[in-house]
Amino acid sequence: DQQVKQNSPSLSVQEGRISILNCDYTNSMFDYFLWYKKYPAEGPTFLISISSIKDKNEDGRFTVFLNKSAKHLSLHIVPSQPGDSAVYFCAARVFGNEKLTFGTGTRLTIIP
Amino acid sequence: NAGVTQTPKFQVLKTGQSMTLQCAQDMNHNSMYWYRQDPGMGLRLIYYSASEGTTDKGEVPNGYNVSRLNKREFSLRLESAAPSQTSVYFCASRDSTAVNYGYTFGSGTRLTVV
């Protein structure tokens, strides 16, 4: 039972354009959501997060949007740069639970 | 540099062999985790330790044991390796007082069981 779903295994975007990565979830008990970025042969690195009491959080070129009614979140990267080419995982947490549940990842390729 | 250190980076085991994956963090974090990453499956939690002296099962604990040796170190043991345990293993730690809940991951151990 995949509670966090990333339905697009891959995405290609031209450099300078907007990249939009999507994530859907099924567990209404999730109260905190995170995005991680992973380069080959490295561990994932934390990128940005959002609490369920907000609908938007911004950090430089990265913005995460949360639509609770649709159980959907998205990560926007503007403008996209070659160094953004990586695999992006979304993750979610139930309040009070130590465990993060991860999606299967989306491979983003930025085309110069 | 501060962070999470995993050893070894690569390992090949024969079915039935045992081994221990080592993990150490120098950020004084309370919580530590072991995840495995498989193609098309994302990262799945094997075991975690919320504090020194405590461990709990995650989503896929069968075939594994863990030890939280002290605040810095959290090891993962495979007693009798099976081909289904071929995976990339990531250790992570977290400051349980941090607001953003972000984990710090190690660079991973790529394990192949033949």
Tab-separated table of C-alpha atoms in Angstrom:
chain	number	residue	atom	x	y	z
A	1	ASP	CA	0.000	0.000	0.000
A	2	GLN	CA	1.823	3.053	-1.305
A	3	GLN	CA	0.680	5.936	0.899
A	4	VAL	CA	2.893	8.485	-0.847
A	5	LYS	CA	2.893	8.348	-4.624
A	6	GLN	CA	5.023	10.032	-7.230
A	7	ASN	CA	3.387	9.005	-10.472
A	8	SER	CA	5.978	10.485	-12.808
A	9	PRO	CA	9.197	8.440	-12.763
A	10	SER	CA	10.989	11.047	-14.861
A	11	LEU	CA	10.713	14.639	-16.059
A	12	SER	CA	12.801	16.685	-18.497
A	13	VAL	CA	12.813	20.479	-18.420
A	14	GLN	CA	14.731	23.104	-20.324
A	15	GLU	CA	17.221	25.168	-18.371
A	16	GLY	CA	15.672	28.405	-17.151
A	17	ARG	CA	12.116	27.078	-17.240
A	18	ILE	CA	9.955	25.987	-14.317
A	19	SER	CA	10.155	22.398	-13.052
A	20	ILE	CA	7.049	21.051	-11.323
A	21	LEU	CA	7.275	17.783	-9.432
A	22	ASN	CA	4.104	16.233	-8.066
A	23	CYS	CA	3.267	13.995	-5.143
A	24	ASP	CA	-0.041	12.504	-3.966
A	25	TYR	CA	-0.814	10.927	-0.632
A	26	THR	CA	-3.617	8.838	0.775
A	27	ASN	CA	-3.150	9.024	4.558
A	28	SER	CA	-5.125	11.951	5.981
A	29	MET	CA	-3.113	11.677	9.221
A	30	PHE	CA	0.016	13.047	7.559
A	31	ASP	CA	0.761	16.461	9.048
A	32	TYR	CA	4.198	17.296	7.701
A	33	PHE	CA	5.678	16.924	4.237
A	34	LEU	CA	9.235	17.106	2.950
A	35	TRP	CA	11.162	17.030	-0.299
A	36	TYR	CA	14.581	15.433	-0.643
A	37	LYS	CA	17.020	15.609	-3.522
A	38	LYS	CA	19.383	12.771	-4.371
A	39	TYR	CA	22.418	12.693	-6.635
A	40	PRO	CA	23.877	9.347	-7.818
A	41	ALA	CA	26.074	7.592	-5.254
A	42	GLU	CA	25.071	10.059	-2.542
A	43	GLY	CA	22.490	10.047	0.211
A	44	PRO	CA	19.315	12.126	-0.089
A	45	THR	CA	19.609	15.706	1.121
A	46	PHE	CA	16.786	17.662	2.691
A	47	LEU	CA	15.430	20.377	0.419
A	48	ILE	CA	12.267	21.960	1.784
A	49	SER	CA	9.314	21.095	3.997
A	50	ILE	CA	5.781	22.233	4.761
A	51	SER	CA	3.419	21.796	7.653
A	52	SER	CA	-0.193	20.829	7.027
A	53	ILE	CA	-1.318	24.141	8.542
A	54	LYS	CA	0.216	25.978	5.581
A	55	ASP	CA	-0.437	25.813	1.866
A	56	LYS	CA	2.839	27.250	0.621
A	57	ASN	CA	6.454	27.450	1.686
A	58	GLU	CA	9.197	29.182	-0.240
A	59	ASP	CA	12.987	28.944	-0.048
A	60	GLY	CA	14.863	30.714	-2.800
A	61	ARG	CA	14.153	29.001	-6.127
A	62	PHE	CA	12.149	26.244	-4.424
A	63	THR	CA	8.473	26.473	-3.476
A	64	VAL	CA	6.306	23.696	-2.110
A	65	PHE	CA	2.526	23.876	-2.426
A	66	LEU	CA	0.121	21.766	-0.390
A	67	ASN	CA	-3.490	21.108	-1.356
A	68	LYS	CA	-4.971	19.189	1.567
A	69	SER	CA	-8.399	18.701	0.050
A	70	ALA	CA	-6.819	17.004	-2.969
A	71	LYS	CA	-4.110	15.306	-0.862
A	72	HIS	CA	-1.561	16.678	-3.280
A	73	LEU	CA	1.710	18.529	-2.987
A	74	SER	CA	4.033	19.900	-5.578
A	75	LEU	CA	7.559	21.253	-5.722
A	76	HIS	CA	8.277	24.161	-8.066
A	77	ILE	CA	11.819	25.017	-9.090
A	78	VAL	CA	12.233	28.390	-10.812
A	79	PRO	CA	14.398	28.893	-12.762
A	80	SER	CA	15.676	25.369	-13.327
A	81	GLN	CA	19.438	24.937	-13.455
A	82	PRO	CA	21.640	22.037	-14.632
A	83	GLY	CA	22.629	21.297	-11.026
A	84	ASP	CA	18.978	20.551	-10.274
A	85	SER	CA	19.241	17.311	-12.278
A	86	ALA	CA	18.694	14.643	-9.619
A	87	VAL	CA	16.090	12.294	-8.196
A	88	TYR	CA	13.503	14.024	-5.996
A	89	PHE	CA	11.644	12.197	-3.242
A	90	CYS	CA	8.651	13.484	-1.390
A	91	ALA	CA	8.084	12.222	2.139
A	92	ALA	CA	5.397	12.561	4.791
A	93	ARG	CA	5.008	12.120	8.521
A	94	VAL	CA	2.151	11.348	10.885
A	95	PHE	CA	2.248	13.627	13.922
A	96	GLY	CA	4.122	12.010	16.813
A	97	ASN	CA	5.480	9.221	14.628
A	98	GLU	CA	9.239	8.911	14.120
A	99	LYS	CA	8.833	7.377	10.704
A	100	LEU	CA	8.926	9.202	7.372
A	101	THR	CA	7.088	7.572	4.477
A	102	PHE	CA	8.779	8.187	1.140
A	103	GLY	CA	7.504	8.218	-2.407
A	104	THR	CA	9.251	6.306	-5.175
A	105	GLY	CA	11.040	9.350	-6.590
A	106	THR	CA	11.040	11.404	-9.800
A	107	ARG	CA	14.197	11.755	-11.871
A	108	LEU	CA	14.502	15.372	-13.037
A	109	THR	CA	16.760	16.131	-15.991
A	110	ILE	CA	17.512	19.748	-16.856
A	111	ILE	CA	18.357	20.189	-20.529
A	112	PRO	CA	20.948	22.923	-21.200
B	1	ASN	CA	32.924	17.667	7.928
B	2	ALA	CA	30.030	16.975	10.264
B	3	GLY	CA	27.583	14.379	9.074
B	4	VAL	CA	26.652	10.719	8.886
B	5	THR	CA	29.346	8.196	8.006
B	6	GLN	CA	28.519	4.725	6.717
B	7	THR	CA	30.900	1.821	6.226
B	8	PRO	CA	31.460	-0.059	4.039
B	9	LYS	CA	30.393	1.693	0.826
B	10	PHE	CA	30.160	-1.548	-1.157
B	11	GLN	CA	29.844	-5.193	-0.136
B	12	VAL	CA	29.198	-8.491	-1.863
B	13	LEU	CA	27.977	-11.364	0.294
B	14	LYS	CA	27.151	-14.963	-0.392
B	15	THR	CA	23.737	-16.245	0.626
B	16	GLY	CA	23.816	-17.203	4.291
B	17	GLN	CA	26.757	-15.010	5.257
B	18	SER	CA	26.415	-12.393	7.952
B	19	MET	CA	27.634	-8.842	8.156
B	20	THR	CA	27.192	-5.595	10.055
B	21	LEU	CA	26.711	-2.216	8.441
B	22	GLN	CA	28.169	0.578	10.520
B	23	CYS	CA	26.804	4.087	10.928
B	24	ALA	CA	28.092	6.991	13.012
B	25	GLN	CA	26.984	10.619	13.290
B	26	ASP	CA	28.806	13.502	14.907
B	27	MET	CA	25.943	16.015	15.108
B	28	ASN	CA	24.745	14.963	18.577
B	29	HIS	CA	21.412	13.865	17.108
B	30	ASN	CA	19.075	11.797	19.243
B	31	SER	CA	17.265	9.871	16.507
B	32	MET	CA	18.845	7.482	14.010
B	33	TYR	CA	17.360	5.389	11.210
B	34	TRP	CA	18.130	2.648	8.725
B	35	TYR	CA	16.405	2.725	5.339
B	36	ARG	CA	16.758	0.587	2.259
B	37	GLN	CA	16.245	1.829	-1.278
B	38	ASP	CA	15.095	-0.491	-4.035
B	39	PRO	CA	14.159	0.380	-7.634
B	40	GLY	CA	10.535	1.498	-7.866
B	41	MET	CA	10.045	1.227	-4.095
B	42	GLY	CA	11.374	4.482	-2.693
B	43	LEU	CA	13.049	4.375	0.707
B	44	ARG	CA	11.603	1.989	3.258
B	45	LEU	CA	12.325	2.134	6.972
B	46	ILE	CA	13.966	-0.961	8.437
B	47	TYR	CA	14.600	0.078	12.062
B	48	TYR	CA	14.950	3.281	13.986
B	49	SER	CA	16.205	4.485	17.330
B	50	ALA	CA	14.524	7.500	18.896
B	51	SER	CA	17.187	7.797	21.560
B	52	GLU	CA	20.207	5.999	22.961
B	53	GLY	CA	19.137	2.643	24.367
B	54	THR	CA	15.906	2.318	22.370
B	55	THR	CA	15.174	0.685	19.026
B	56	ASP	CA	11.949	0.030	17.145
B	57	LYS	CA	10.895	-1.837	14.038
B	58	GLY	CA	10.035	0.017	10.883
B	59	GLU	CA	8.237	-1.131	7.766
B	60	VAL	CA	10.577	-3.963	6.668
B	61	PRO	CA	12.472	-5.320	9.732
B	62	ASN	CA	12.506	-9.035	8.893
B	63	GLY	CA	16.008	-10.446	8.471
B	64	TYR	CA	17.702	-7.545	10.260
B	65	ASN	CA	18.824	-6.608	13.750
B	66	VAL	CA	20.116	-3.308	15.059
B	67	SER	CA	22.205	-1.995	17.916
B	68	ARG	CA	22.316	1.572	19.209
B	69	LEU	CA	25.760	1.297	20.702
B	70	ASN	CA	25.834	4.864	22.016
B	71	LYS	CA	24.452	8.216	20.925
B	72	ARG	CA	26.769	8.359	17.906
B	73	GLU	CA	26.541	4.834	16.499
B	74	PHE	CA	23.706	2.731	15.092
B	75	SER	CA	24.591	-0.552	13.398
B	76	LEU	CA	22.509	-2.837	11.187
B	77	ARG	CA	23.193	-6.571	11.154
B	78	LEU	CA	22.208	-9.173	8.610
B	79	GLU	CA	22.482	-12.553	10.339
B	80	SER	CA	21.939	-14.746	7.270
B	81	ALA	CA	21.952	-12.739	4.068
B	82	ALA	CA	19.431	-13.491	1.322
B	83	PRO	CA	19.309	-12.269	-2.310
B	84	SER	CA	16.170	-10.265	-1.410
B	85	GLN	CA	18.402	-8.118	0.806
B	86	THR	CA	20.339	-6.854	-2.198
B	87	SER	CA	19.754	-3.126	-1.915
B	88	VAL	CA	21.254	0.250	-1.120
B	89	TYR	CA	21.163	0.927	2.601
B	90	PHE	CA	21.031	4.424	4.034
B	91	CYS	CA	21.575	5.480	7.588
B	92	ALA	CA	20.127	8.794	8.716
B	93	SER	CA	19.978	10.895	11.836
B	94	ARG	CA	17.759	13.717	13.036
B	95	ASP	CA	17.788	16.313	15.725
B	96	SER	CA	14.515	15.497	17.469
B	97	THR	CA	14.207	19.123	18.596
B	98	ALA	CA	14.509	20.566	15.079
B	99	VAL	CA	11.457	22.226	13.601
B	100	ASN	CA	11.849	21.096	10.005
B	101	TYR	CA	12.113	17.368	10.734
B	102	GLY	CA	14.806	16.980	8.083
B	103	TYR	CA	16.975	13.911	8.214
B	104	THR	CA	20.701	13.930	7.452
B	105	PHE	CA	21.577	10.869	5.398
B	106	GLY	CA	24.838	9.028	4.926
B	107	SER	CA	26.096	8.263	1.435
B	108	GLY	CA	24.845	4.680	1.512
B	109	THR	CA	26.088	1.093	1.423
B	110	ARG	CA	25.478	-0.844	-1.777
B	111	LEU	CA	25.001	-4.491	-0.807
B	112	THR	CA	24.781	-7.373	-3.250
B	113	VAL	CA	23.870	-10.858	-2.044
B	114	VAL	CA	24.646	-13.634	-4.515
